[in-house]
mmCIF file of C-alpha atoms and ligand atoms in Angstrom:
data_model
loop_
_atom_site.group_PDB
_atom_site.id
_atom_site.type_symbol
_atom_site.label_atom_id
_atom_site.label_comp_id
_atom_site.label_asym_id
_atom_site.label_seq_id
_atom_site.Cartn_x
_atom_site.Cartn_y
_atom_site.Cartn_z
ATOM 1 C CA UNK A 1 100.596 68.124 119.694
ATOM 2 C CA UNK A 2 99.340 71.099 122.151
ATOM 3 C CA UNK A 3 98.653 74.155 120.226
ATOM 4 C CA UNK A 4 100.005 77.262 122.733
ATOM 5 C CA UNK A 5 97.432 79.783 121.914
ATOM 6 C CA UNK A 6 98.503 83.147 123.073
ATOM 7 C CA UNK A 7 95.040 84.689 123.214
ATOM 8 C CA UNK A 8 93.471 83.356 126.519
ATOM 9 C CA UNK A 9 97.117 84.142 128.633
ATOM 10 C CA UNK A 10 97.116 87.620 126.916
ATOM 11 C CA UNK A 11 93.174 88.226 127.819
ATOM 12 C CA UNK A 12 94.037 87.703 131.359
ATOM 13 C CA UNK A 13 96.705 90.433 131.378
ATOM 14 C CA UNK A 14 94.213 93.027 129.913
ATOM 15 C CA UNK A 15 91.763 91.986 132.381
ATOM 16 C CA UNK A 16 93.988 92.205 135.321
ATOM 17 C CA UNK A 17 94.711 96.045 134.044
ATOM 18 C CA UNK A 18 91.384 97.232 133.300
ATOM 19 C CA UNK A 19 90.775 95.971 137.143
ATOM 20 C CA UNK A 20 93.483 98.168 138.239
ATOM 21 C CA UNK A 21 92.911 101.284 136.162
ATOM 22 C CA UNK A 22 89.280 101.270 137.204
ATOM 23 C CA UNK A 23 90.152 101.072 140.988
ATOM 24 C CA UNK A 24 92.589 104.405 139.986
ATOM 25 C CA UNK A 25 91.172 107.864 141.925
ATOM 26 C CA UNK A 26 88.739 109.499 139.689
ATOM 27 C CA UNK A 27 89.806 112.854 138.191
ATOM 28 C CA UNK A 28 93.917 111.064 138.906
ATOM 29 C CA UNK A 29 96.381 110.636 136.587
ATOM 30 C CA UNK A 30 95.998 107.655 134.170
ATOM 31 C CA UNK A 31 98.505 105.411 132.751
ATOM 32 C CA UNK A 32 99.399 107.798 128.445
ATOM 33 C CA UNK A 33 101.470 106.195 126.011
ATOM 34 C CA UNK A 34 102.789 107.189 122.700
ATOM 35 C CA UNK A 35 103.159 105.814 119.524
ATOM 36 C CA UNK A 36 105.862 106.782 117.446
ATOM 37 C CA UNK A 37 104.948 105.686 113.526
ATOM 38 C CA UNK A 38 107.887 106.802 111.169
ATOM 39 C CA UNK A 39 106.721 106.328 107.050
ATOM 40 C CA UNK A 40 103.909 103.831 105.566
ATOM 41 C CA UNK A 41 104.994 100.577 106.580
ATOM 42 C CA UNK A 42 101.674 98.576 106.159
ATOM 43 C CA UNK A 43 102.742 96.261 109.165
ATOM 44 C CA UNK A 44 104.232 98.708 110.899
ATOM 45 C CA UNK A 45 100.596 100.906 110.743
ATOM 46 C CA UNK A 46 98.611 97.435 111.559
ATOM 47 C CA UNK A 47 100.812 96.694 114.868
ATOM 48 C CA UNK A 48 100.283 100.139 116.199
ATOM 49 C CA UNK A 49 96.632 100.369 115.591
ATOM 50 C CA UNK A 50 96.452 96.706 117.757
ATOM 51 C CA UNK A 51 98.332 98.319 120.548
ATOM 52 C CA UNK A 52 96.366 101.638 120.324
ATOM 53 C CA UNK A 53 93.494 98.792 120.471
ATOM 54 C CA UNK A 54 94.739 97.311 123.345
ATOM 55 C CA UNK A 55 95.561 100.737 125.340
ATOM 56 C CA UNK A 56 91.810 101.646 124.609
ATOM 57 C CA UNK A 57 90.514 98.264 126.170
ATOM 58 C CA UNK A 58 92.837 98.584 129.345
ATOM 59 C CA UNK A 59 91.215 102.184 129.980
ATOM 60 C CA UNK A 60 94.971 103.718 129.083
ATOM 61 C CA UNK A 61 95.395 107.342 126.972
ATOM 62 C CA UNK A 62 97.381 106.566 123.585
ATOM 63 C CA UNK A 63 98.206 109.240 121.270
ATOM 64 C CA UNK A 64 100.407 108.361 117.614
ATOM 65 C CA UNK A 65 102.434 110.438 116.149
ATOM 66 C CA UNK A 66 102.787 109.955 112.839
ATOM 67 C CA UNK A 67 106.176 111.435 110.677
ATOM 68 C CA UNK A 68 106.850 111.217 107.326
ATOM 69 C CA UNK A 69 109.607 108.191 106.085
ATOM 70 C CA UNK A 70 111.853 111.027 104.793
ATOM 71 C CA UNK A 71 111.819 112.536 108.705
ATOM 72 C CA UNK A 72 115.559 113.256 109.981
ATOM 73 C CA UNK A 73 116.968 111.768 112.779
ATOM 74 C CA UNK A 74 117.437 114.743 114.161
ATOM 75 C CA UNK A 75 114.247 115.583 113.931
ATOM 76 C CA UNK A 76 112.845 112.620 115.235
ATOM 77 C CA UNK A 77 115.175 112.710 118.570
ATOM 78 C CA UNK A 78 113.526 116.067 118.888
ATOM 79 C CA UNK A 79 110.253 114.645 118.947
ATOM 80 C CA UNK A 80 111.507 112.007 121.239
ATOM 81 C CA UNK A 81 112.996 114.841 123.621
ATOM 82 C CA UNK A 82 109.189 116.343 123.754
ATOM 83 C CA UNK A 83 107.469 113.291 124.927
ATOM 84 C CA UNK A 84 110.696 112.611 127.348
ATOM 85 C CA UNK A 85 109.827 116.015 128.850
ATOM 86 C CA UNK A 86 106.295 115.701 128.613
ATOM 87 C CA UNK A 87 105.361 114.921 132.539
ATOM 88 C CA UNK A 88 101.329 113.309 131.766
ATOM 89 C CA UNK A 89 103.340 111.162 129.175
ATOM 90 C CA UNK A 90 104.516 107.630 130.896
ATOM 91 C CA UNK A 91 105.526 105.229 128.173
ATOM 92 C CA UNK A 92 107.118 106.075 124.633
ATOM 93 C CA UNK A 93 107.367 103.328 121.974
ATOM 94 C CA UNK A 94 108.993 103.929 118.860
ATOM 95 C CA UNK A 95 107.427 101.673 116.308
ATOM 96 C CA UNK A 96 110.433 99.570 114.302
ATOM 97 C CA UNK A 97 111.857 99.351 111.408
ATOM 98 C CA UNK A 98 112.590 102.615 110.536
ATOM 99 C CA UNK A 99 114.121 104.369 107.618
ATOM 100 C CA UNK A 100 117.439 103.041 107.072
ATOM 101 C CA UNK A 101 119.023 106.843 107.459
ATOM 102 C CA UNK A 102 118.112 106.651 111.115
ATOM 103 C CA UNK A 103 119.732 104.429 113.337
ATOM 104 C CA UNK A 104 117.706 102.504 115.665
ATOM 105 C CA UNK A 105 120.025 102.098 118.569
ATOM 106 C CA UNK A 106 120.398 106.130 118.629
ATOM 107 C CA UNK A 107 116.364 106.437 118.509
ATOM 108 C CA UNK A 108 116.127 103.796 120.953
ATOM 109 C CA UNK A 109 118.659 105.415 123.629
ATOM 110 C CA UNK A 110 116.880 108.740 123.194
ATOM 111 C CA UNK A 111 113.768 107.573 124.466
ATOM 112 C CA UNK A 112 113.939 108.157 128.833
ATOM 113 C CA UNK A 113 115.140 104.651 130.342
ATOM 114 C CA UNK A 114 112.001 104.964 132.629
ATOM 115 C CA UNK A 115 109.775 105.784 130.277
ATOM 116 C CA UNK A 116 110.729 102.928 127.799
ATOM 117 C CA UNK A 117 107.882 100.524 127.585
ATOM 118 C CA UNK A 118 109.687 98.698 124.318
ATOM 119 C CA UNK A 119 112.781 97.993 126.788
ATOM 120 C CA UNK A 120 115.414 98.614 124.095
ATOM 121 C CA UNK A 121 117.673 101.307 126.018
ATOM 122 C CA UNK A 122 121.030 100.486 126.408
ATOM 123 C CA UNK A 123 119.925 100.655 130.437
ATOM 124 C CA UNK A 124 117.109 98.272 130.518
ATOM 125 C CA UNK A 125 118.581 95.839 127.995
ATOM 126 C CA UNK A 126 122.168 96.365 130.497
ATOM 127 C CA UNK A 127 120.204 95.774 133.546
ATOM 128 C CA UNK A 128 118.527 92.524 132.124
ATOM 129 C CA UNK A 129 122.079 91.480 130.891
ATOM 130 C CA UNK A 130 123.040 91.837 134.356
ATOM 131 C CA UNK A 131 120.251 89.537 135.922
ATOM 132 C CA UNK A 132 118.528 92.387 136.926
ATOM 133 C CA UNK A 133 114.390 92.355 135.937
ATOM 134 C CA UNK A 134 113.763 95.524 138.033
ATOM 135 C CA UNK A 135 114.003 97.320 134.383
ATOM 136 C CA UNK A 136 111.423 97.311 131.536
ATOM 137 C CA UNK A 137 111.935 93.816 129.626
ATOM 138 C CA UNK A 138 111.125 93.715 126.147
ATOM 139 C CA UNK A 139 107.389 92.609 125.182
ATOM 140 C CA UNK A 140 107.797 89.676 122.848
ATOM 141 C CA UNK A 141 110.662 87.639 125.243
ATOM 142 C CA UNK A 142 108.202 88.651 128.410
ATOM 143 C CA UNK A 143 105.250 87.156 125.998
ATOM 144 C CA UNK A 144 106.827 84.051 125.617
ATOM 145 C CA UNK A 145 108.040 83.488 128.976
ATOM 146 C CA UNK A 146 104.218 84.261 130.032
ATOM 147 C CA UNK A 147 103.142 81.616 127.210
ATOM 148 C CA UNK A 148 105.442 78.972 128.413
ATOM 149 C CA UNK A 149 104.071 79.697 132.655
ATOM 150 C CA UNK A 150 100.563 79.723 131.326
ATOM 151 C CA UNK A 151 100.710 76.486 129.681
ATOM 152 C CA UNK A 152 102.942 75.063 132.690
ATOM 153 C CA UNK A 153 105.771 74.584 130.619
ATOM 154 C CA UNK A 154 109.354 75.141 132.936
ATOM 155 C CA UNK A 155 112.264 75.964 131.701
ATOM 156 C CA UNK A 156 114.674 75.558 134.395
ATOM 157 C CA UNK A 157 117.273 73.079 133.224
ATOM 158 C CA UNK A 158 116.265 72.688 129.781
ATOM 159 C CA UNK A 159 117.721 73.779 126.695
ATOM 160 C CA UNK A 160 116.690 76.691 124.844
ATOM 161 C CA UNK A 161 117.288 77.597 121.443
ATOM 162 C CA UNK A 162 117.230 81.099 120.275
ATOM 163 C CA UNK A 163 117.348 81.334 116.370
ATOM 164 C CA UNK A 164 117.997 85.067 115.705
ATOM 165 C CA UNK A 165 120.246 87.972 117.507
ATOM 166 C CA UNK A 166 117.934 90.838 116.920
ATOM 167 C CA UNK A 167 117.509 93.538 119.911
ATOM 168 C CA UNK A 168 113.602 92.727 119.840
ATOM 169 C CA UNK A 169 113.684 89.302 120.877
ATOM 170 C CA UNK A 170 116.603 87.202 120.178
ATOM 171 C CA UNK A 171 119.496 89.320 122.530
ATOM 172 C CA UNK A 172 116.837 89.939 125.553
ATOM 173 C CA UNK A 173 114.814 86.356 124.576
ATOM 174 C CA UNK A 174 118.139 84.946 125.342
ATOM 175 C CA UNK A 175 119.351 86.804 128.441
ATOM 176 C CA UNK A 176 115.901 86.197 130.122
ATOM 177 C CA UNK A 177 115.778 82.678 130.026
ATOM 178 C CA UNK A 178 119.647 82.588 130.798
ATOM 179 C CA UNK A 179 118.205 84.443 133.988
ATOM 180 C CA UNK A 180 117.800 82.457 137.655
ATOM 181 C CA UNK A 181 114.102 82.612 137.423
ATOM 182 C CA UNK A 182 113.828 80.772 134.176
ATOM 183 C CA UNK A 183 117.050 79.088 134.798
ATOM 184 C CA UNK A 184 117.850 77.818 131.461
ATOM 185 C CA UNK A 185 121.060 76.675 128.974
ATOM 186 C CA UNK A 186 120.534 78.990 126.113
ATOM 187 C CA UNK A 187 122.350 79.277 122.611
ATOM 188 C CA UNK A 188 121.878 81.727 120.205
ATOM 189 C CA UNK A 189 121.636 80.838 116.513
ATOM 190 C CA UNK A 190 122.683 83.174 113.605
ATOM 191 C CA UNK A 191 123.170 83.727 110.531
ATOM 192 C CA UNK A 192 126.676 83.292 111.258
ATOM 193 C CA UNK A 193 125.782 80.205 112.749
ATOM 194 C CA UNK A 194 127.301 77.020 111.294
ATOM 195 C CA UNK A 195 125.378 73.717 111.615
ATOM 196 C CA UNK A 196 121.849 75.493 112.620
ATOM 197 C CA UNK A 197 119.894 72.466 111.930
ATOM 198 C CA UNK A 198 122.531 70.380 114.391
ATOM 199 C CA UNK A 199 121.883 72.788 117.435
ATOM 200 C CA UNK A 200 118.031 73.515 116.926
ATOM 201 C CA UNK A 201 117.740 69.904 117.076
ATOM 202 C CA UNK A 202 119.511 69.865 120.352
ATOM 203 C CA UNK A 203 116.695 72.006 121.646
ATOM 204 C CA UNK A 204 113.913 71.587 124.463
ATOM 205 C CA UNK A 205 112.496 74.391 123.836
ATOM 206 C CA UNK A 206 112.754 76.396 120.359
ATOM 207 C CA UNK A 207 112.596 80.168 120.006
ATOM 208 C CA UNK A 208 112.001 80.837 116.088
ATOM 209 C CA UNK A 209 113.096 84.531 115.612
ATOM 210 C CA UNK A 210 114.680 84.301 112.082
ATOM 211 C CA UNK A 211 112.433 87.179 110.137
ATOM 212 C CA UNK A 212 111.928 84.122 107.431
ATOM 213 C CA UNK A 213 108.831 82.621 106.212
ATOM 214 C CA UNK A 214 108.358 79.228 107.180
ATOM 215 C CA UNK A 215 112.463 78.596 107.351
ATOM 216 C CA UNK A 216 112.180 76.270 110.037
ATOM 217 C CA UNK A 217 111.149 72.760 109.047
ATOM 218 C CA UNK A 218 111.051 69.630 110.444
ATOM 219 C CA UNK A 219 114.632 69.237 110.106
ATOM 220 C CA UNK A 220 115.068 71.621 113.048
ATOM 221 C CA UNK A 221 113.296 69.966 115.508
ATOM 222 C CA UNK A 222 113.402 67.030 117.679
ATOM 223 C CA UNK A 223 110.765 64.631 118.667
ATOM 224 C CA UNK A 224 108.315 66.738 121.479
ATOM 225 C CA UNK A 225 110.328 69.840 121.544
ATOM 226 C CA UNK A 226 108.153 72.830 121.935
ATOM 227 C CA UNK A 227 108.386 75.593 119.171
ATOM 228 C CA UNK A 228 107.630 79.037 119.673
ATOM 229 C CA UNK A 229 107.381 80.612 116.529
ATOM 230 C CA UNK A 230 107.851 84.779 117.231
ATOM 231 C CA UNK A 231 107.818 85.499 113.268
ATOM 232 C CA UNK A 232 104.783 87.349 111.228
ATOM 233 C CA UNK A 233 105.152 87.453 107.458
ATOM 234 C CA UNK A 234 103.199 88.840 105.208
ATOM 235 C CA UNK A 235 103.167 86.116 101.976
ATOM 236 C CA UNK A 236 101.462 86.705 98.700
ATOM 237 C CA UNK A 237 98.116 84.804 98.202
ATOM 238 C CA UNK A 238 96.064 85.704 95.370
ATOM 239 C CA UNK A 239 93.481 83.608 97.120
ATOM 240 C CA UNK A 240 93.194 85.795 100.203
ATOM 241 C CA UNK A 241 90.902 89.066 100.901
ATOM 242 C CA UNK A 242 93.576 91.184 101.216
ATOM 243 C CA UNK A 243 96.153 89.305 98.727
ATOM 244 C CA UNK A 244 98.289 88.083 101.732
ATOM 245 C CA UNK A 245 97.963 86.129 104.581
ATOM 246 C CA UNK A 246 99.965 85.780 107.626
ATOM 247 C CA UNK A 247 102.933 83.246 108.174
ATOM 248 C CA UNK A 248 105.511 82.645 111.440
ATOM 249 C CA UNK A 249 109.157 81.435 110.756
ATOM 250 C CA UNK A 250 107.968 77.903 111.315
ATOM 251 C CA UNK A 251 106.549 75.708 109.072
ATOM 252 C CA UNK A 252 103.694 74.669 110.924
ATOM 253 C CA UNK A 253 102.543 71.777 108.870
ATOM 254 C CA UNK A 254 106.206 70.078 108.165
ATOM 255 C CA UNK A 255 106.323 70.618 112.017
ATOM 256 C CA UNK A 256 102.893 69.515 113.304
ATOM 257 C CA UNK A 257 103.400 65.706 114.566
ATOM 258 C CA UNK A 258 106.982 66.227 115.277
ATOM 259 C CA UNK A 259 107.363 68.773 118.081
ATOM 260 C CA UNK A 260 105.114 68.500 121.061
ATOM 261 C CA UNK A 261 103.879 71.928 121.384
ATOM 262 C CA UNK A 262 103.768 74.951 118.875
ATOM 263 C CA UNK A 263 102.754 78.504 119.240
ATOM 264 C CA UNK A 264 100.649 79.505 116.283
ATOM 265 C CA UNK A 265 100.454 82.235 113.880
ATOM 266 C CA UNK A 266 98.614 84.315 113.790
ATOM 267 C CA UNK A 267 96.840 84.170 117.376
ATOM 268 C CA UNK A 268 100.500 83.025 119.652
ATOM 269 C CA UNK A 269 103.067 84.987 120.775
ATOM 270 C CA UNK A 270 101.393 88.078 118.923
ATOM 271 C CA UNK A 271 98.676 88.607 121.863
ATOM 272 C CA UNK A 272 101.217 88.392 124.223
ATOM 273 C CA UNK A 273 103.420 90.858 122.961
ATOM 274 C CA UNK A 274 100.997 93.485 122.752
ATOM 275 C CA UNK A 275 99.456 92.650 126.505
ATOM 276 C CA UNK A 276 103.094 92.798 127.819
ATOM 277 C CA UNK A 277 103.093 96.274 126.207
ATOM 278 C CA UNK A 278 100.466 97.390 128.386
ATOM 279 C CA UNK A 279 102.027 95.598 131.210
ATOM 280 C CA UNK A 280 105.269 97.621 130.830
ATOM 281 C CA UNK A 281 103.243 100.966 130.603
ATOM 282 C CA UNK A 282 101.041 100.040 133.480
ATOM 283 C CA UNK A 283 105.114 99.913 135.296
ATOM 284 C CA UNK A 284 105.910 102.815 133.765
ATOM 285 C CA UNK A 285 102.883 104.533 135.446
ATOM 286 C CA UNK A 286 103.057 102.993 138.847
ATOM 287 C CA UNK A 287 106.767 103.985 139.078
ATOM 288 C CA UNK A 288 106.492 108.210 137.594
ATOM 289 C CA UNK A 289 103.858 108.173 140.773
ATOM 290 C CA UNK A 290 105.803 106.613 143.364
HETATM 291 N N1 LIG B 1 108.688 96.110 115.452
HETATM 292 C C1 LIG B 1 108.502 94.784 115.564
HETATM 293 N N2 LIG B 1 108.395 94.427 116.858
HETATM 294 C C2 LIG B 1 108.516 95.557 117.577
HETATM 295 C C3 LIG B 1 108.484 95.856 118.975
HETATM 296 O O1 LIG B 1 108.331 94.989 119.831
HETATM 297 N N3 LIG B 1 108.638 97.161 119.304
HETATM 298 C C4 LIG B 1 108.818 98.136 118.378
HETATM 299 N N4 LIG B 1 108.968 99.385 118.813
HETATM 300 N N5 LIG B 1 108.854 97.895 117.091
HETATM 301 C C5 LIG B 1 108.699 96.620 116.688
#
């Protein structure tokens, strides 16, 4: 079983941008992001600080902006309308979930189409649902598509399984693969869905986007299907440093010797999603100066 280790693929992304930020004019513009961090959400904090990381290493300008959970929506789309008008600013992520009195689609359509680097405005996530990848596609789908070319795995023809419908990678994981370049049959599992375990078997390739630890088993899979496993969960272990450790949606070990490829966690689709990231604001960037 090939282990799909996100880490070298995401490397070479980061590489390629440092190359082109250093060959930028001196004393020029340079590709700025922002973080938007609503409340104390310990994951939430930890994913930010990777992509603040990862903006660092690429030779990008990152700011946070941190806001209290009890923040209003309105005052958060005020904040938003700021660093929309904010001309050095070219990519704006708002860090997810938030409170539950905000709504995320209204956050997420506040943020400029062209300056959305997460890709969840009604525009770019309508212009990918039209077959159009001149938008910004969502990081975690554009990581796994860049997992699956790195290791030379095509999907054209083949059957992909989506479990999950969420507007971070189910809906656009679904819709990109469904697109002419990757050329695939897709179906979307949910927790509507009856039979799950029927249809993820049916699968060539399996897109494990549930939000639950270790829910999919070797029940789910079929002999040398390849699993990408898009979940991180935080589980209790009184035997780890920091009294958790990390866990996908997949259960690796009921799954190892059954599928023929499986992305791990931690160390898979996670790299991938943050070097997209930069990928998107490096866009962002090229297209405020053109
Ligand atoms: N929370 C979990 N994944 C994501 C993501 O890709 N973007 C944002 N903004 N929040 C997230």
């Amino acid at each position: 079983m090939q282990l799909l280790e996100g880490t070298l693929p995401a490397q070479a992304i980061i590489d390629r941008l440092q190359s082109a930020v250093r060959a930028l004019p001196v004393g020029g513009p340079r590709p700025t992001v922002a973080f938007v961090l609503v409340g104390e959400d310990g994951p939430s904090a930890t994913y930010v600080a990777r992509k603040q990381i990862a903006a660092e290493q690429v030779g990008f300008i990152s700011r946070v902006i941190r806001l209290p959970e009890t923040v209003s929506e309105a005052a958060l789309l005020q904040v938003i309308q700021g660093l929309n008008e904010d001309a050095s600013l070219h990519g704006i992520l708002v860090q997810a979930p938030l409170p539950s009195h905000i709504c995320g689609l209204t956050i997420f359509n506040a943020v400029l189409p062209t300056k959305d680097v997460d890709g969840f405005h009604a525009q770019n996530v309508g212009r990918l649902c039209q077959g159009d990848l001149g938008g910004l596609i969502p990081c975690t789908p554009a990581g796994v598509a860049e997992l699956l070319r790195f290791y030379g795995i095509s999907t054209a023809g083949k059957h992909v399984v989506v479990l999950g419908r969420s507007l971070t990678v189910g809906r656009p994981a679904a819709f990109l693969f469904l697109e002419k370049t990757w050329n695939a049959t897709v179906t979307i599992c949910h927790t509507g869905t009856q039979n799950v375990k029927a249809i993820a078997q049916q699968a060539d390739i399996l897109i494990v986007a549930t939000g639950r630890p270790e829910w999919v088993n070797e029940t789910h899979v079929r002999p040398g299907a390849i699993v990408i496993d898009v979940g991180i969960n935080r589980v209790v272990d009184a035997a780890a440093k920091r009294g958790y450790r990390l866990v996908g949606d997949v259960d690796r070990k009921r799954v190892e010797g059954i599928a023929g490829a499986i992305s791990p966690v931690p160390g898979g689709v996670g790299p991938l999603t943050v070097a997209k990231l930069m990928d998107n604001t490096y866009l962002a960037f090229s297209h405020s100066l053109a």
